[in-house]
Short mmCIF file of C-alpha atoms in Angstrom, two decimals:
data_model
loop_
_atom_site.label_atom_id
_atom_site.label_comp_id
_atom_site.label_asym_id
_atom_site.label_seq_id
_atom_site.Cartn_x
_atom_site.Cartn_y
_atom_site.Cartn_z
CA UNK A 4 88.29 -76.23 -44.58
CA UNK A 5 89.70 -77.32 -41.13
CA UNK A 6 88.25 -80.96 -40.15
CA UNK A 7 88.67 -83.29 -37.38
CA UNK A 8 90.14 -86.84 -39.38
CA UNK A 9 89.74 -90.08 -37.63
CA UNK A 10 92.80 -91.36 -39.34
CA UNK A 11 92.92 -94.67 -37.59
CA UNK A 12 90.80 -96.84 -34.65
CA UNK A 13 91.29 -96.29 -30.73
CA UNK A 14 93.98 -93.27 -31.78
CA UNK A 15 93.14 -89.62 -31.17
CA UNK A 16 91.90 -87.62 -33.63
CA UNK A 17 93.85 -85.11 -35.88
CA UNK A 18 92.89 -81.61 -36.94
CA UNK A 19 93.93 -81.26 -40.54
CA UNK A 20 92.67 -79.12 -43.74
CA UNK A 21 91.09 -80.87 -46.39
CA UNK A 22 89.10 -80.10 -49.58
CA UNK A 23 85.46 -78.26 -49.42
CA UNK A 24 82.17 -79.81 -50.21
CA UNK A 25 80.68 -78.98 -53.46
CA UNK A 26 77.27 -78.48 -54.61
CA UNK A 27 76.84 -81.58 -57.37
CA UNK A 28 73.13 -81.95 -57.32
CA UNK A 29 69.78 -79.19 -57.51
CA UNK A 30 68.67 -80.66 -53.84
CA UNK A 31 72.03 -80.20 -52.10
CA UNK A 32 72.60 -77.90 -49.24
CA UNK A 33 75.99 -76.76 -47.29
CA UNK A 34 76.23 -75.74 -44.03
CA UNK A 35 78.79 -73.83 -42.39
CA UNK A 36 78.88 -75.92 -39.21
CA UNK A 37 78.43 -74.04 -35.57
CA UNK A 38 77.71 -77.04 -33.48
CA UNK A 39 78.21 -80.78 -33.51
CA UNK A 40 77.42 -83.24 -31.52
CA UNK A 41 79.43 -85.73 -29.80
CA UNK A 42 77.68 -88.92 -29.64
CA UNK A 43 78.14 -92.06 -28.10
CA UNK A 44 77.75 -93.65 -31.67
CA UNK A 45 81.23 -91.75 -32.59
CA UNK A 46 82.88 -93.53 -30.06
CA UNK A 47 81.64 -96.80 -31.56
CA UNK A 48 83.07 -95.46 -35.23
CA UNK A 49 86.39 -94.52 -33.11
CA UNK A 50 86.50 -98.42 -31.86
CA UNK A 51 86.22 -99.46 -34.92
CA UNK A 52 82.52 -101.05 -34.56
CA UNK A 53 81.62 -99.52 -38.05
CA UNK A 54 84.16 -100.72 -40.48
CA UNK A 55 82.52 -103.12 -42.10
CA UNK A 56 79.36 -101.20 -42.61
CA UNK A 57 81.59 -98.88 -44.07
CA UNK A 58 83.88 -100.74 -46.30
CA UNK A 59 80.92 -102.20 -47.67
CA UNK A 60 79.63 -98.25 -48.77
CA UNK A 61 82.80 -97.63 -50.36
CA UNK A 62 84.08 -95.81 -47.30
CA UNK A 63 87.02 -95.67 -45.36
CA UNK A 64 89.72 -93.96 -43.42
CA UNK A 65 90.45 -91.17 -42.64
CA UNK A 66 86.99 -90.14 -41.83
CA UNK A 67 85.12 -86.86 -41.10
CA UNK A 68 82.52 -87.95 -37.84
CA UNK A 69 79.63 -86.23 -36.80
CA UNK A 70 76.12 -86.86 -37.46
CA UNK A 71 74.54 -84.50 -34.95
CA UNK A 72 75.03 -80.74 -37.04
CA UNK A 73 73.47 -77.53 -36.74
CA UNK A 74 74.80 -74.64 -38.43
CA UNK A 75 73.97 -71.75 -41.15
CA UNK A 76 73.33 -72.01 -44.65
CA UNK A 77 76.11 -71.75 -46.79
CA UNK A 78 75.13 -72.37 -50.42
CA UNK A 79 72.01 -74.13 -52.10
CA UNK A 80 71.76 -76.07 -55.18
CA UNK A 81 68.95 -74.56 -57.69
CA UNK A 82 66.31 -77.08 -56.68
CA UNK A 83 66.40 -75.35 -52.72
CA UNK A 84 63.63 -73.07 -51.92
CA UNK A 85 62.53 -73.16 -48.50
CA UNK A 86 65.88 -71.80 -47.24
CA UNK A 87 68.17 -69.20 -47.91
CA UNK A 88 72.00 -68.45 -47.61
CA UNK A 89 72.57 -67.24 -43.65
CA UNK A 90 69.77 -69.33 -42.40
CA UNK A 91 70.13 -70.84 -39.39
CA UNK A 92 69.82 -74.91 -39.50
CA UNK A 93 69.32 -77.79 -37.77
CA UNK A 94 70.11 -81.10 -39.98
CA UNK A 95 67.79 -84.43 -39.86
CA UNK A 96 70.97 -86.91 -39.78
CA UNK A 97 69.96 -88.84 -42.87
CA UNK A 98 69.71 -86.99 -46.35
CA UNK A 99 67.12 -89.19 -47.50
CA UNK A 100 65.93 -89.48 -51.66
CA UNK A 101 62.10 -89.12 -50.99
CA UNK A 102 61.23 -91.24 -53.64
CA UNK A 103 61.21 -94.95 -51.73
CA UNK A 104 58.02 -96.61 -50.15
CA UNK A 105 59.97 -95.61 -46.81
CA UNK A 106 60.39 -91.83 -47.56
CA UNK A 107 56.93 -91.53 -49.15
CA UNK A 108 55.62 -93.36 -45.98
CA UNK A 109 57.07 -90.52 -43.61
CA UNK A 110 59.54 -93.18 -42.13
CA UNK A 111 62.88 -91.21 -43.33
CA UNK A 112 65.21 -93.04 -40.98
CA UNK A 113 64.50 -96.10 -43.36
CA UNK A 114 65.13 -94.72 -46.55
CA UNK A 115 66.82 -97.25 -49.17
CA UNK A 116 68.72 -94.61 -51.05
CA UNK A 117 69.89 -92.06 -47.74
CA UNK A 118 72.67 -90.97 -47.01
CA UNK A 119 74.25 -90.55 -43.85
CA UNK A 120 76.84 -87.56 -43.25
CA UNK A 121 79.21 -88.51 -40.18
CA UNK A 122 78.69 -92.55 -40.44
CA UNK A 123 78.79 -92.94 -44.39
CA UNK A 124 79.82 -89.64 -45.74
CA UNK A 125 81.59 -87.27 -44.46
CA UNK A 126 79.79 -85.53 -41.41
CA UNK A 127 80.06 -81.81 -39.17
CA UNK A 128 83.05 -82.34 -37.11
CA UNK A 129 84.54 -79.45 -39.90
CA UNK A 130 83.89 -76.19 -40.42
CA UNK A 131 81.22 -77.49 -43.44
CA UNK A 132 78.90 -80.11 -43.89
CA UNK A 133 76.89 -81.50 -46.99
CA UNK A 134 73.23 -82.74 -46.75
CA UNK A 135 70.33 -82.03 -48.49
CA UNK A 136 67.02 -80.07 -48.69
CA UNK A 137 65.00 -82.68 -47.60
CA UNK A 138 67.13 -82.94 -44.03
CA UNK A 139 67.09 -79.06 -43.74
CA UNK A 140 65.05 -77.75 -40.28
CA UNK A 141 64.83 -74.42 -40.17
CA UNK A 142 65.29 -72.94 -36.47
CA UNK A 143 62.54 -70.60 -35.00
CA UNK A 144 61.92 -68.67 -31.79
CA UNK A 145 65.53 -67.77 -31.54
CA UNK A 146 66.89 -71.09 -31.51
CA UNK A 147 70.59 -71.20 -32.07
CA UNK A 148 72.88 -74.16 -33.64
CA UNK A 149 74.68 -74.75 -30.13
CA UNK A 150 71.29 -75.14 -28.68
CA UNK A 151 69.62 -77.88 -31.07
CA UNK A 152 72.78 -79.50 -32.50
CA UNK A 153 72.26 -82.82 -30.38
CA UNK A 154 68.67 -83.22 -30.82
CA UNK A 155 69.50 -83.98 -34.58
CA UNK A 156 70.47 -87.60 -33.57
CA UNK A 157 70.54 -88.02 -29.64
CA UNK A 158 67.55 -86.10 -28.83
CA UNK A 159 65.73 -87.51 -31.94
CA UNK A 160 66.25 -91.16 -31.13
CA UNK A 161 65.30 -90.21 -27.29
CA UNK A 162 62.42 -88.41 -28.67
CA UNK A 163 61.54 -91.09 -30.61
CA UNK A 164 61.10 -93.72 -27.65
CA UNK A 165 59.20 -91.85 -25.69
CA UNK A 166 56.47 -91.14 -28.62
CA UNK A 167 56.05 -94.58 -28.86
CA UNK A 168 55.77 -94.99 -25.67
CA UNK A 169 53.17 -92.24 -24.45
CA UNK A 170 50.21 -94.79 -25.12
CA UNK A 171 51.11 -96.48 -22.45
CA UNK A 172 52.92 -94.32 -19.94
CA UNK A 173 49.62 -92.72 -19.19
CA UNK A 174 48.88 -91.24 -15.52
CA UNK A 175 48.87 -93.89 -12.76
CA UNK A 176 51.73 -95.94 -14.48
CA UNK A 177 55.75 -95.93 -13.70
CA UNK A 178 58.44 -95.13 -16.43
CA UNK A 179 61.62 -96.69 -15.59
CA UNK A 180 64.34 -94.56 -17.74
CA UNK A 181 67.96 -96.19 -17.46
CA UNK A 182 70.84 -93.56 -18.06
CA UNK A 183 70.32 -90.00 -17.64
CA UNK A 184 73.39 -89.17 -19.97
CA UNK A 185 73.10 -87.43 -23.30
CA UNK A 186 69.85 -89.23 -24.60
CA UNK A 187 68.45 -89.84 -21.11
CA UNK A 188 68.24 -86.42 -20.24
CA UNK A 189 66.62 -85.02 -23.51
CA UNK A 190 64.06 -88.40 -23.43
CA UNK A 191 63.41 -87.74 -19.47
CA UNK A 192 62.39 -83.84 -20.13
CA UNK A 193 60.50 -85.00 -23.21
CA UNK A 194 58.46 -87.89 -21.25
CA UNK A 195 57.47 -85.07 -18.25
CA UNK A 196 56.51 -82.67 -20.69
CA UNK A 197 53.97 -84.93 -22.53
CA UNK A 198 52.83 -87.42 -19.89
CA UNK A 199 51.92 -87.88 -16.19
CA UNK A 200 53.40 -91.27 -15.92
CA UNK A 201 55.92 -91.48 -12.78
CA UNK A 202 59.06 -91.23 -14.20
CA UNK A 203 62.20 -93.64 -12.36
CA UNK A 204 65.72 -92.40 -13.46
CA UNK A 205 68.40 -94.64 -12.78
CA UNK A 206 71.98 -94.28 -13.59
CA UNK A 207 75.69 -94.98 -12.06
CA UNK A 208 76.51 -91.31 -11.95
CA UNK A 209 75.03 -89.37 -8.82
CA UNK A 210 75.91 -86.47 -10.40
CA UNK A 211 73.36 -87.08 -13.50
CA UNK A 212 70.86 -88.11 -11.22
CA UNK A 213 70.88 -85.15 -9.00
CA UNK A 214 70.32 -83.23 -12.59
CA UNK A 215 67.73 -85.42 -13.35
CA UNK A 216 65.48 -84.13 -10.33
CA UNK A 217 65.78 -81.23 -12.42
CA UNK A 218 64.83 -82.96 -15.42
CA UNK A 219 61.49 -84.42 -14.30
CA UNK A 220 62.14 -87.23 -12.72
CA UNK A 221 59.83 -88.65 -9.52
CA UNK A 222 62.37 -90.90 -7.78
CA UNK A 223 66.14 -91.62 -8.82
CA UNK A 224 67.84 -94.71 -8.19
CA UNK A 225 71.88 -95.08 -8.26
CA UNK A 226 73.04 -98.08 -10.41
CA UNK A 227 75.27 -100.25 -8.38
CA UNK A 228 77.59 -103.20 -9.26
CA UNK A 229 75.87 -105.46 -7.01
CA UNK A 230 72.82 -104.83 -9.02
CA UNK A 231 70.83 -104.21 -5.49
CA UNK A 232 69.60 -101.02 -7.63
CA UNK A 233 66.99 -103.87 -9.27
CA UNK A 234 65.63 -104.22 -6.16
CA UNK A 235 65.18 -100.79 -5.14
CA UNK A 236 63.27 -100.33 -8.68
CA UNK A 237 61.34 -103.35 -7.93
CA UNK A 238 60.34 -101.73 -4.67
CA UNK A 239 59.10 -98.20 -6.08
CA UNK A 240 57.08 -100.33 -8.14
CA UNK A 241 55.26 -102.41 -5.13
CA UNK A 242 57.02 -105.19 -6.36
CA UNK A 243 54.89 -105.40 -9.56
CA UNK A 244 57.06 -103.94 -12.03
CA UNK A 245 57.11 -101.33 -14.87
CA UNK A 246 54.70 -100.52 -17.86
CA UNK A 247 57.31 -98.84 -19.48
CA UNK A 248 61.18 -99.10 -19.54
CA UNK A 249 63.27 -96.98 -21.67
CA UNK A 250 66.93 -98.21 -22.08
CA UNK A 251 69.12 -95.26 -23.12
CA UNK A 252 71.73 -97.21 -22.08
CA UNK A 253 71.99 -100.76 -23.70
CA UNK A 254 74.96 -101.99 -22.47
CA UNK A 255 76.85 -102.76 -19.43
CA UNK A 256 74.37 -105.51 -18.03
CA UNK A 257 71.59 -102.16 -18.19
CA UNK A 258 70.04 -103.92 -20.74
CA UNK A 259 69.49 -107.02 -18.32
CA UNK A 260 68.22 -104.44 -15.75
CA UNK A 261 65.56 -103.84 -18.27
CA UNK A 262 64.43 -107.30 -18.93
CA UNK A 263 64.08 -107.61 -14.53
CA UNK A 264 62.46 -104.43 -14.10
CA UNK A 265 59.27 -105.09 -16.61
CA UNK A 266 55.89 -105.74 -15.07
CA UNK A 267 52.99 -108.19 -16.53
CA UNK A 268 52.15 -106.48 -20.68
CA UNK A 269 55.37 -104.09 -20.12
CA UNK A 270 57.58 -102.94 -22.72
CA UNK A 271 61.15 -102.11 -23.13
CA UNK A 272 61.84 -99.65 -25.53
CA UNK A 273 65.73 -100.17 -26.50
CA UNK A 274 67.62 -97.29 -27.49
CA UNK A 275 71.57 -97.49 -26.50
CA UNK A 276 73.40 -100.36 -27.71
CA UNK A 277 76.21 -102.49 -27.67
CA UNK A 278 75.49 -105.29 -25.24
CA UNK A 279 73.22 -108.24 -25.79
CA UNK A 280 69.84 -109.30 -24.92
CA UNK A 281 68.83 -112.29 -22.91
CA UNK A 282 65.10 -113.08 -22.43
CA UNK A 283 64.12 -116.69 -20.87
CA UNK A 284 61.43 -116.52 -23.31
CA UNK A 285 58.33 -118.72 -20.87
CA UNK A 286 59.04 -116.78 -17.42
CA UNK A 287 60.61 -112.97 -18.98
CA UNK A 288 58.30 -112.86 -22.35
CA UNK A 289 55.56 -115.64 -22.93
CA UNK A 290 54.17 -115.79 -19.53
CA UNK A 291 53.86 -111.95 -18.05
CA UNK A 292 53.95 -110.56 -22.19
CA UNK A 293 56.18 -108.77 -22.00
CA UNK A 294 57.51 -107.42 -25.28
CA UNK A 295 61.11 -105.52 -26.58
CA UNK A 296 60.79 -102.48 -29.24
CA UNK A 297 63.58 -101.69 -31.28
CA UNK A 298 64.19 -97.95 -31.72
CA UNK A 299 66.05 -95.86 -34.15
CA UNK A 300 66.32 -92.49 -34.68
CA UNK A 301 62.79 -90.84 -35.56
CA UNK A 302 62.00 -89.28 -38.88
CA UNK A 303 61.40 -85.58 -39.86
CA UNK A 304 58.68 -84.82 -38.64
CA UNK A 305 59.35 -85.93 -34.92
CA UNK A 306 62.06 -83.70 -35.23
CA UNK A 307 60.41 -80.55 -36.32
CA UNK A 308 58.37 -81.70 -32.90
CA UNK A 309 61.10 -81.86 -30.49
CA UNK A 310 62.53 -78.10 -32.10
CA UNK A 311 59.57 -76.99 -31.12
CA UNK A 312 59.42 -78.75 -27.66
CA UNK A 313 62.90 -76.55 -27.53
CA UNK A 314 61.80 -73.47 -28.82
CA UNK A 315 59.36 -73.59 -25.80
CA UNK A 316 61.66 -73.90 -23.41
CA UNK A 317 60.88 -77.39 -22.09
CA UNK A 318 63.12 -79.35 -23.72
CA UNK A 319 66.83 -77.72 -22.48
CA UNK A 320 70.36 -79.73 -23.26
CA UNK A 321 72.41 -79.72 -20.93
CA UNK A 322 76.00 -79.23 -22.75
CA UNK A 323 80.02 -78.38 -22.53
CA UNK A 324 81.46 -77.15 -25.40
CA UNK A 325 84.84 -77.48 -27.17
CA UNK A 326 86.25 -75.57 -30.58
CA UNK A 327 86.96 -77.98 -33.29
CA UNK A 328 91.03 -78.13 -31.60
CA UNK A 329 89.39 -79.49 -28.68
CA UNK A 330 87.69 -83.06 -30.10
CA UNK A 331 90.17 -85.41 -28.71
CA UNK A 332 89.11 -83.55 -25.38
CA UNK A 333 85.35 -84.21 -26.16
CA UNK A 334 86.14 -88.10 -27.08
CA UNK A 335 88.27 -88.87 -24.07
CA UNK A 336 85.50 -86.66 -21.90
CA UNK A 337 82.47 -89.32 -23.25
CA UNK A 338 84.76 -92.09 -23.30
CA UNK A 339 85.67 -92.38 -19.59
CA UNK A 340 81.79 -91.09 -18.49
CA UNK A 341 83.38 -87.62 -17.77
CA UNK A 342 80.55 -85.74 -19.17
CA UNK A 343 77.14 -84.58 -18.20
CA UNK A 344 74.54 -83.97 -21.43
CA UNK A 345 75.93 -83.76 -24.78
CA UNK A 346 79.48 -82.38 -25.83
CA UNK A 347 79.77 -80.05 -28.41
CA UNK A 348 82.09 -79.32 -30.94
CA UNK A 349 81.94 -75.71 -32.06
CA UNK A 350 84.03 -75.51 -35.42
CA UNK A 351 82.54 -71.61 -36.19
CA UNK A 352 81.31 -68.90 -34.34
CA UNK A 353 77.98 -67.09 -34.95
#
């Protein structure tokens, strides 16, 4: 099969052919890949950020990315029997064992024994992927893979936020949402379809906010390097602050934004990452009590949710797509902010 090899850090990609995946085990699945996401977490494996995570699974270079894959069924082990060969899929991005505490408490993403195509096996960006039966969602209501590939990983994880947060984003409160890039814009569509909370979008690209109006979003607030954008927030909010942040972003000194922007009992859900977080722990955290909540991506379930959020029509990606000869365009595209939504790597046709 043709696959997209990241053969070394910070250097372009290379399309190259390399061996099949086989069916070794009863609960395997492969799918011929139609969609992939590009994330911002493959940029992160590109820099490098993941090689010691990986060395210590036995993995290294060169290395198949892609952990956002939607596709049709290829071939089953004997164990499979809720899907068939030509079904179309959408893949959970952990093939998780089902036998720990965390998999037989519904919390997949924490499974002791997963295993995770595109970070620490090999993932979609190739014509086929490997995962299991236990990852396998089934599309309905005329969903197709270059519809739902992202909201495997990116719209999970943004999915996942705002579910935790919905208990307190009820009506009367304000939702600050930072970044309306690939996970902002699936989290801000998911946060106006369930809730009545006033949603703020900010962001450094106009261009994203104008489509978050679109989106859902009340008021939208252009990020500036004089930070004067914490003000503006500040303002919407009558000075008092936000219940609810959501930090798509995580880096950049957005994470700090977050910490500024909280009101008295608000939370900060943190999604993106890469920076660090400073709290002055009397005036930020002890005193107004405030608190920070980690957030990976969500488990099955919460996926089978957002599919159906999709299937409905009011959760829509907004996406460019590029054939599997096109990735180093997609990774230089997300790399320098070029892009608005999710890229997509298309390595088959329908």
């Amino acid at each position: 099969m043709r696959a997209a090899l990241l053969t070394d850090y910070r250097q372009d990609f290379s399309v190259e052919t390399v061996p099949d995946p086989l069916i070794t085990d009863p609960n395997d699945v492969i799918v011929r890949v139609g969609a992939a996401g590009f994330c911002r977490t493959d940029i992160h494996l590109w820099d490098g950020q993941f090689d010691a995570m990986q060395k210590g699974a036995g993995v290294g270079l060169p290395f198949v990315c892609g952990h956002e894959s939607a596709g049709w069924v290829q071939e089953v082990g004997a164990g499979v029997t809720h899907v068939a060969v030509g079904d179309a899929v959408l893949l959970h991005p952990l093939a998780t064992c089902g036998y720990c505490k965390a998999c037989r408490a519904g919390d997949d993403m924490h499974c002791t024994a997963g295993v995770f195509p595109g970070v620490l096996a090999p993932g979609g960006f190739a014509e086929y992927v490997k995962t299991n039966a236990r990852a396998i969602v089934p599309l309905t209501g005329g969903l197709t893979p270059v519809q739902v590939a992202p909201l495997g990983d990116a719209g999970l994880t943004a999915y996942r936020a705002v579910r935790k947060a919905l208990p307190l984003a009820v009506p009367g409160t304000r939702t600050v949402v930072l970044g309306a890039g690939g996970l902002g814009h699936i989290g801000i569509q998911a946060l106006r379809a369930l809730s009545q909370t006033e949603i703020i979008v900010v962001d450094r690209n106009a261009e994203a906010l104008e489509h978050a109006r679109g989106w859902g979003a009340d008021h939208l607030v252009l990020a500036k390097d004089d930070r004067s954008h914490v003000a503006e927030v500040l303002e919407l909010t009558h000075g008092a602050g936000a219940e609810v942040v959501i930090d798509y972003v995580g880096e950049g000194g957005a994470q700090q934004d977050g910490v500024e922007l909280l009101g008295a009992n608000g939370v900060d859900f943190l999604v993106g990452y890469g920076g660090t977080l400073e709290v002055e722990i009397l005036g930020q955290a002890l005193f107004p009590e405030t608190s920070f909540v980690g957030n990976i991506c969500g488990n099955y379930n919460e996926l089978v949710e957002l599919v159906a959020l999709a299937a409905r029509g009011v959760v829509k990606l907004t996406t460019t797509t590029f054939p599997l000869e096109g990735v180093n365009d997609a990774l230089h595209a997300l790399d320098e902010g070029r892009l608005i939504g999710r890229g997509i790597l298309v390595p088959n046709e329908s």
